[in-house]
Short mmCIF file of N, CA and C in Angstrom, two decimals:
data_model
loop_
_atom_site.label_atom_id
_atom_site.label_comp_id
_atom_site.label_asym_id
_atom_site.label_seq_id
_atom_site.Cartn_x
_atom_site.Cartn_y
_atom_site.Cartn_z
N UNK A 1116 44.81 -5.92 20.70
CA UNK A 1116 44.04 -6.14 19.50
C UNK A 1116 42.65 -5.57 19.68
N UNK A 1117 41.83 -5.36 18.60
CA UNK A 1117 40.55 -4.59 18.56
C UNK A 1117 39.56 -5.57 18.72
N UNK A 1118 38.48 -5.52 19.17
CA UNK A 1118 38.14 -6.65 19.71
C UNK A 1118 36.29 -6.49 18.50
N UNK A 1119 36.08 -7.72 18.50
CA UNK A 1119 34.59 -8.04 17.55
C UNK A 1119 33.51 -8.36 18.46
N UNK A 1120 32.53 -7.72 18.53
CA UNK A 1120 31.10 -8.39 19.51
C UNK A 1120 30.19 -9.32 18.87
N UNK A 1121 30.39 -9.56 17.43
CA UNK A 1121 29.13 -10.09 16.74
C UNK A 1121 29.08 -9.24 15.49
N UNK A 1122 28.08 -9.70 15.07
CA UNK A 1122 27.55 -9.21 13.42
C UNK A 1122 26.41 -8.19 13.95
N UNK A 1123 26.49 -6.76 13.27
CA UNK A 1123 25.44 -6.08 13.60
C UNK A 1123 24.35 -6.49 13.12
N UNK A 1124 24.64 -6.59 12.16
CA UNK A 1124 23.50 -7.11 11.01
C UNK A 1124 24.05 -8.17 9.68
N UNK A 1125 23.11 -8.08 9.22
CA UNK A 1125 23.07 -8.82 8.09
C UNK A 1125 22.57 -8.32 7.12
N UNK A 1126 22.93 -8.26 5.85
CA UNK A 1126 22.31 -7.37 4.55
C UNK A 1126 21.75 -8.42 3.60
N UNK A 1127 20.51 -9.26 3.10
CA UNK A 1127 20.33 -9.49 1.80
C UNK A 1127 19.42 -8.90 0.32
N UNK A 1128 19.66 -9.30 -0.27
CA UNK A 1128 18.81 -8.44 -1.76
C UNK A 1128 17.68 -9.24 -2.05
N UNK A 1129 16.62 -8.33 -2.24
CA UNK A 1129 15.25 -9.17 -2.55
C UNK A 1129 14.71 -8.16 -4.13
N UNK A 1130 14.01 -9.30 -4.45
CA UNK A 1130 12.78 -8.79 -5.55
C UNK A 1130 12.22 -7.68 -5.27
N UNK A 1131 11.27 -8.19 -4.30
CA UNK A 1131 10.41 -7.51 -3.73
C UNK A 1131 10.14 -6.93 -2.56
N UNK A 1132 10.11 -6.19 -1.80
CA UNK A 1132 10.15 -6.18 -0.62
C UNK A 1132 9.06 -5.82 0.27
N UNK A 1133 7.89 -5.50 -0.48
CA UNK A 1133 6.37 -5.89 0.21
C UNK A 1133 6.24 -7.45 0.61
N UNK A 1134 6.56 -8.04 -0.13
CA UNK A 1134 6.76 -9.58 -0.69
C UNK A 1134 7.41 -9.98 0.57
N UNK A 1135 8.66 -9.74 0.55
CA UNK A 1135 9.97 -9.90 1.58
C UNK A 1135 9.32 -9.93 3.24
N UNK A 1136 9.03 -8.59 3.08
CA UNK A 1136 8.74 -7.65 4.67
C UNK A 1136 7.70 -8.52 5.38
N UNK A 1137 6.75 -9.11 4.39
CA UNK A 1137 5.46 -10.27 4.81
C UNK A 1137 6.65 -11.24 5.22
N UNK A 1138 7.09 -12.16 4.55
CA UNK A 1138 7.30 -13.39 4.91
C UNK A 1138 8.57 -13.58 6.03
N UNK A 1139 9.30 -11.99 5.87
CA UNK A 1139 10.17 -12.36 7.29
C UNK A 1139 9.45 -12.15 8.80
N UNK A 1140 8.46 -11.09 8.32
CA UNK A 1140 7.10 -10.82 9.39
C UNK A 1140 6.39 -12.21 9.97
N UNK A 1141 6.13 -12.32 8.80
CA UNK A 1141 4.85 -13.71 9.31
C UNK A 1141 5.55 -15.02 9.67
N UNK A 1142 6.81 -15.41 9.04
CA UNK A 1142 7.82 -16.97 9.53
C UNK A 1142 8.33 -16.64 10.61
N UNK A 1143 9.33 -15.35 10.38
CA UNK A 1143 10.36 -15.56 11.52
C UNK A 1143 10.34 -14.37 12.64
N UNK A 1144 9.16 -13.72 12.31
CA UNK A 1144 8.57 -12.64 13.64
C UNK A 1144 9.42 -11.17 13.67
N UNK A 1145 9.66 -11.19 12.79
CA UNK A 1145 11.06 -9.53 12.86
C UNK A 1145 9.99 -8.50 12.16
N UNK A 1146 10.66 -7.34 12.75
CA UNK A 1146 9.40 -6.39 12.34
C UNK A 1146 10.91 -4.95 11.66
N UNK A 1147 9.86 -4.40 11.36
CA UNK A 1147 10.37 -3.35 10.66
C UNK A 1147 10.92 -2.42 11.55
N UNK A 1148 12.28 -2.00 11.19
CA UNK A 1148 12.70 -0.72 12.41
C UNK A 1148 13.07 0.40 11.19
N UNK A 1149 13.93 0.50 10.20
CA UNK A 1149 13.77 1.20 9.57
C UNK A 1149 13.74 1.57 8.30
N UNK A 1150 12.90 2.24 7.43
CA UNK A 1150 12.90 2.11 6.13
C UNK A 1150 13.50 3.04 5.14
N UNK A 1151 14.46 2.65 3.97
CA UNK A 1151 15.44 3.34 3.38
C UNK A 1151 15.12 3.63 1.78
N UNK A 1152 14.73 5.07 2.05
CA UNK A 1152 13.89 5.62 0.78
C UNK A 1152 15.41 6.44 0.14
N UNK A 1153 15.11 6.49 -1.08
CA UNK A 1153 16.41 6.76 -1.79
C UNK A 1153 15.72 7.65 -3.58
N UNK A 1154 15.74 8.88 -3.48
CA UNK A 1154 14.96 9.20 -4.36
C UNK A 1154 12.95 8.94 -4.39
N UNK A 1155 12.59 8.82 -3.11
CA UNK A 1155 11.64 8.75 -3.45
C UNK A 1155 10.98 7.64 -3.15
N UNK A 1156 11.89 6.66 -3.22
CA UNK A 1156 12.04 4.96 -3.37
C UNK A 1156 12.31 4.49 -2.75
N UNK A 1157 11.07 3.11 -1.64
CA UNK A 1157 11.44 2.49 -1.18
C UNK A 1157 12.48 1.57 -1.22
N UNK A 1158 13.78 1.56 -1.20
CA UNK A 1158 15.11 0.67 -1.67
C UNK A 1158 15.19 -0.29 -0.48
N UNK A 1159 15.06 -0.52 0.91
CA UNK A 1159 15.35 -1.31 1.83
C UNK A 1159 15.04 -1.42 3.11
N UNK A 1160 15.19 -2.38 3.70
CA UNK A 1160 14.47 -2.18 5.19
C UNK A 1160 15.30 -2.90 6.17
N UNK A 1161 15.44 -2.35 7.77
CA UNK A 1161 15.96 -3.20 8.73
C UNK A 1161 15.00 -3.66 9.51
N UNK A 1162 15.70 -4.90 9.63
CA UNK A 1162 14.22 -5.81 10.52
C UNK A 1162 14.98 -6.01 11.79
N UNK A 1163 14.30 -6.18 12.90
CA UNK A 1163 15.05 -6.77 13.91
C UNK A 1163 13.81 -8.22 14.75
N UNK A 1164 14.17 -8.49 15.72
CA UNK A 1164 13.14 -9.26 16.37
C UNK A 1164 12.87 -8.62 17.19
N UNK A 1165 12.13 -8.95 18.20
CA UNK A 1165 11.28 -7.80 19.19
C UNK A 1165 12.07 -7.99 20.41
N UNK A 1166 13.37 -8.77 20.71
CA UNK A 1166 13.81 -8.34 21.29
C UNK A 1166 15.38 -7.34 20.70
N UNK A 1167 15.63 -7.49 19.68
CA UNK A 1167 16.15 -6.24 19.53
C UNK A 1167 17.88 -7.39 19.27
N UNK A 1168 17.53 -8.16 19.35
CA UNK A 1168 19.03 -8.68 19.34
C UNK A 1168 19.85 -9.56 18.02
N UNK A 1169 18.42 -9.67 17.30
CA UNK A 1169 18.98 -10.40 15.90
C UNK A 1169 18.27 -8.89 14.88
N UNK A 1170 18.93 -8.65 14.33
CA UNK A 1170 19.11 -7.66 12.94
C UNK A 1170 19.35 -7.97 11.45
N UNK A 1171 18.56 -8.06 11.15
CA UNK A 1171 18.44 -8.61 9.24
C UNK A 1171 18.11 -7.36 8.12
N UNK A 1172 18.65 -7.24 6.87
CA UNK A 1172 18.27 -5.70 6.52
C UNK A 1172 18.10 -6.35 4.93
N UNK A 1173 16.88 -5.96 4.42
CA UNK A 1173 16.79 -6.42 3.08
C UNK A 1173 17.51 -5.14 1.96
N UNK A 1174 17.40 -5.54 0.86
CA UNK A 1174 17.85 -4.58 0.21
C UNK A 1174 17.30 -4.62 -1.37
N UNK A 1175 16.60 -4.19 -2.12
CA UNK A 1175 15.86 -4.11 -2.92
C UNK A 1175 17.23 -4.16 -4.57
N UNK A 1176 17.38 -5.65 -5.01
CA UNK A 1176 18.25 -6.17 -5.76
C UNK A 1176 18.10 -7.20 -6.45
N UNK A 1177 17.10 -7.52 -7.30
CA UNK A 1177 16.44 -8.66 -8.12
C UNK A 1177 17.67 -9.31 -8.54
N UNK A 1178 17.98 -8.54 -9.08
CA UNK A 1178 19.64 -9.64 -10.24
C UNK A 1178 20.49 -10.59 -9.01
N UNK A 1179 20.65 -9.75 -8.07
CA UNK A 1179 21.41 -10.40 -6.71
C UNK A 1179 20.71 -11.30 -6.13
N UNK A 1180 19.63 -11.18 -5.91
CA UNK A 1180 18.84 -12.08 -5.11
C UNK A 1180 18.33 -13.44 -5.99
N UNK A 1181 18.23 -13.27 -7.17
CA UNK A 1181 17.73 -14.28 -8.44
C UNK A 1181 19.15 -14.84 -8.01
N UNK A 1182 20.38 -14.27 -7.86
CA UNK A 1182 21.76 -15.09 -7.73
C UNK A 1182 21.87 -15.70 -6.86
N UNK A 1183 21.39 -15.58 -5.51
CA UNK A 1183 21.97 -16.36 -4.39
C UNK A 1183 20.35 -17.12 -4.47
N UNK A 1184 19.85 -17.49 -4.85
CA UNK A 1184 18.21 -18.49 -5.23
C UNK A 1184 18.73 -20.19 -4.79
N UNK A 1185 18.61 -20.94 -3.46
CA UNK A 1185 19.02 -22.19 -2.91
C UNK A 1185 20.39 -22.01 -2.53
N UNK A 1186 21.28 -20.69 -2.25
CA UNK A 1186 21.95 -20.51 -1.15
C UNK A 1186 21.77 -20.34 -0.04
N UNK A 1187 22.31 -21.06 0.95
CA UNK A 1187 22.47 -20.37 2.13
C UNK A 1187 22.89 -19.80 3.43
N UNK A 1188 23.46 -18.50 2.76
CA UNK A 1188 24.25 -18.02 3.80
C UNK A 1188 23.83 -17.73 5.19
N UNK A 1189 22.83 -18.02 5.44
CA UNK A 1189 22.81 -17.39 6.71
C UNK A 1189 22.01 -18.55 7.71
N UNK A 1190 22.29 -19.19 9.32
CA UNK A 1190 22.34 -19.57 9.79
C UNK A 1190 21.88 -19.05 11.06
N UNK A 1191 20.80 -18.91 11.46
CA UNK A 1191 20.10 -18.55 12.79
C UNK A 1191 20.37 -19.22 13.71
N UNK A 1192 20.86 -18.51 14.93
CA UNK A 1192 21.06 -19.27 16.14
C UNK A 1192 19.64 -19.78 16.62
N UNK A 1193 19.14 -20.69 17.27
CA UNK A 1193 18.62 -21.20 17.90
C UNK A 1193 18.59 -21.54 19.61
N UNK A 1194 17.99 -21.22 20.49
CA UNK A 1194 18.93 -21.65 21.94
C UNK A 1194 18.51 -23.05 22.29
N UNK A 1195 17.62 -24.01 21.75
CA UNK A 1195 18.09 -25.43 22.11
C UNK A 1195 17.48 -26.38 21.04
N UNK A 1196 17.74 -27.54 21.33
CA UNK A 1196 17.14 -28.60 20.12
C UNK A 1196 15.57 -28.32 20.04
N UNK A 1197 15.51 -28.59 21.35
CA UNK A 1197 14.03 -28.42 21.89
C UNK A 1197 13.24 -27.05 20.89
N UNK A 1198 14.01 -26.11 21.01
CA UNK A 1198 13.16 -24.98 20.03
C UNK A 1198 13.14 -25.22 18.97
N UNK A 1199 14.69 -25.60 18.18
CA UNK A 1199 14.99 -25.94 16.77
C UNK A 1199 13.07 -27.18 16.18
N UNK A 1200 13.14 -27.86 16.93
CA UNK A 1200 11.78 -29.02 16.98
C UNK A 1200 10.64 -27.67 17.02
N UNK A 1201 10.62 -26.68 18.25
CA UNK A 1201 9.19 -25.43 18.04
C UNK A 1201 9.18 -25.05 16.61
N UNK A 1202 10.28 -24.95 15.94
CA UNK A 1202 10.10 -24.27 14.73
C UNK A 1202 9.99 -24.92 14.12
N UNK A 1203 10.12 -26.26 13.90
CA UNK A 1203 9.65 -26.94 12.61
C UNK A 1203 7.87 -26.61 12.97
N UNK A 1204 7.45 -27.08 14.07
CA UNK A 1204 6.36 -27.17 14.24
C UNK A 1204 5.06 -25.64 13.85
N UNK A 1205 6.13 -24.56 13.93
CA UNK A 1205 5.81 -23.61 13.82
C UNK A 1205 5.31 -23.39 12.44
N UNK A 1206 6.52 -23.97 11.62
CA UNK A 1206 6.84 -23.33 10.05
C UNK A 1206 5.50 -24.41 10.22
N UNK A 1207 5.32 -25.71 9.85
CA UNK A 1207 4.32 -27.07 9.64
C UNK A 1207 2.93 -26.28 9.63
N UNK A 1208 2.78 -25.59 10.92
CA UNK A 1208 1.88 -24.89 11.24
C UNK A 1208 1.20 -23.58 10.18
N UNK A 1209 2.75 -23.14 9.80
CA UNK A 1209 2.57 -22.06 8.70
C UNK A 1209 2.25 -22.17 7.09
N UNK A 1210 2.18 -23.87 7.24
CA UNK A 1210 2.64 -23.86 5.79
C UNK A 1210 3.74 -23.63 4.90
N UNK A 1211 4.71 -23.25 5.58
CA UNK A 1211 6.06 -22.98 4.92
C UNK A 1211 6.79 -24.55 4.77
N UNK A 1212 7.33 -24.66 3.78
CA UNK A 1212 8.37 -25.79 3.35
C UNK A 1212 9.04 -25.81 3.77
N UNK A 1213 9.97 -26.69 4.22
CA UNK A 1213 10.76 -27.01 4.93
C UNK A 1213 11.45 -28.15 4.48
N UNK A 1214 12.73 -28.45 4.83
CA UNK A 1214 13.70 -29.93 4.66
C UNK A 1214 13.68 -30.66 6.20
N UNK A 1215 13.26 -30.36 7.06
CA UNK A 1215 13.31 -31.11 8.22
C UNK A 1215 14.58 -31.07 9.05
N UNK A 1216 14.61 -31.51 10.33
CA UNK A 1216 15.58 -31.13 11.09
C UNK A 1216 17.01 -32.32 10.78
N UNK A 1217 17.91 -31.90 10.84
CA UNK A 1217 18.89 -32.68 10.87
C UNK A 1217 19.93 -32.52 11.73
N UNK A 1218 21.07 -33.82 11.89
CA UNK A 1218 21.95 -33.24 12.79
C UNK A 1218 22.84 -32.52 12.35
N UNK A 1219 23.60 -31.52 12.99
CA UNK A 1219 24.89 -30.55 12.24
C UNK A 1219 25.86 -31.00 12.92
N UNK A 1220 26.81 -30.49 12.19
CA UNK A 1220 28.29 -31.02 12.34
C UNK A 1220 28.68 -31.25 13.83
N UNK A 1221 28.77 -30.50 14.78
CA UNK A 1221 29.07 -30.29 15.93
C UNK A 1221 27.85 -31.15 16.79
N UNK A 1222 26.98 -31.86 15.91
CA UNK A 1222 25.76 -32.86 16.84
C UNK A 1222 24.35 -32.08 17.22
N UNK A 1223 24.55 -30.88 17.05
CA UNK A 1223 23.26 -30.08 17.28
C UNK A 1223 22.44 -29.99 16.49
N UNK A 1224 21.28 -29.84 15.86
CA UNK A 1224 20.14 -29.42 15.41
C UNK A 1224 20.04 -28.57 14.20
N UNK A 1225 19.84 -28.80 13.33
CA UNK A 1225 19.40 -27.84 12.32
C UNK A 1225 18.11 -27.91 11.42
N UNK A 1226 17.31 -27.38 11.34
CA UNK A 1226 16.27 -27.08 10.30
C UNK A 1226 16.65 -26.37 9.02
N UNK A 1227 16.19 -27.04 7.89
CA UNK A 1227 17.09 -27.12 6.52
C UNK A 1227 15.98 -26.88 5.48
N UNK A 1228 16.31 -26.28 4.67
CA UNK A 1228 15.31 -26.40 3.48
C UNK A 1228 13.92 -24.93 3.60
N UNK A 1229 14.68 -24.19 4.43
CA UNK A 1229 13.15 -23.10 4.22
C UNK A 1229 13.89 -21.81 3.40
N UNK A 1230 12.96 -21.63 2.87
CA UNK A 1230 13.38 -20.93 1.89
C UNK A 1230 12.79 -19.18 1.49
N UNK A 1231 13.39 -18.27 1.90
CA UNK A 1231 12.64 -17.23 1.74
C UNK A 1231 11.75 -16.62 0.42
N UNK A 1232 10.90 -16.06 -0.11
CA UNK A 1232 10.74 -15.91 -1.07
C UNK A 1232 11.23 -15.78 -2.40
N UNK A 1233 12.45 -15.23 -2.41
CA UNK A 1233 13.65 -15.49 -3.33
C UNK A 1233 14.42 -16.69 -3.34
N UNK A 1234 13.88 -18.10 -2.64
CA UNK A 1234 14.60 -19.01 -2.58
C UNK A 1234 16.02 -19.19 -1.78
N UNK A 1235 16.55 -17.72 -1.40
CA UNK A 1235 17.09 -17.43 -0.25
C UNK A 1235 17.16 -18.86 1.08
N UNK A 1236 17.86 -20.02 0.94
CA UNK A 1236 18.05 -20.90 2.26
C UNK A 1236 18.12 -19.68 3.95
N UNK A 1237 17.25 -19.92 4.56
CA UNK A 1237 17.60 -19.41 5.89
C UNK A 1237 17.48 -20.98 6.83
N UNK A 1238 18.86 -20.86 7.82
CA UNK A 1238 19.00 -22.22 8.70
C UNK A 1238 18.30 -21.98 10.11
N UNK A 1239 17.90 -22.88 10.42
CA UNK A 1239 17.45 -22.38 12.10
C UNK A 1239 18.70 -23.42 12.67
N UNK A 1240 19.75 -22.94 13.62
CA UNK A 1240 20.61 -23.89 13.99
C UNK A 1240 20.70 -24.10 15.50
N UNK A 1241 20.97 -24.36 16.54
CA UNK A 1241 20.63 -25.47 17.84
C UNK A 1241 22.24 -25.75 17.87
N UNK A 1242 23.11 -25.48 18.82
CA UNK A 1242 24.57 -26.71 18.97
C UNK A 1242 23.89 -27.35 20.19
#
């Protein structure tokens, strides 16, 4: 059988993506690796973290992104409770909203309720 390593990435649709590029910059520390001009036009961007191992890619899609507004698909690993707790303290720190940590299914850690500029749910999760 063919075998899977992981998710390269991740694709979501934003409004804005000056807008976007700030707040995944300034919350969750990912920086820009590359930017996808299309006619001229900034249309999208890949972010990664600085170590290179989580990959997020916006994509310039108002109607889509107004759609998934208090979804949330996507679920950040975390490597312990202990951090899942740094990041509340972090976001607290930032001013970003938040739902507070709770337990998840499997007993581990989750931070709930932050919300990217499009209302976009992103999870910070801990097993």
């Amino acid at each position: 059988m063919s075998e899977l390593s992981g998710f390269h990435h991740v694709k979501l649709p934003v409004a804005d993506l000056d807008r976007s590029r700030a707040w995944y910059g300034e919350v969750l520390g990912l920086q820009v690796e590359i930017e996808f001009t299309e006619d001229g036009v900034l249309r999208g961007l890949a972010l990664a973290d600085p170590t290179g191992s989580l990959r997020l890619a916006l994509r310039l899609d108002p109607e889509r992104s107004a759609a998934l507004a208090g979804f949330d698909p996507i679920a950040l690993a975390v490597p312990s409770r202990a951090a899942v707790q740094a990041w509340r303290h972090r976001l607290d720190e930032l001013g970003q909203a938040h739902g507070g940590v709770v337990t998840g299914h499997n007993g581990g850690s989750v931070l709930i309720g932050l919300h990217d500029p499009d209302g976009i749910e992103i999870r910070l999760y801990a097993d």
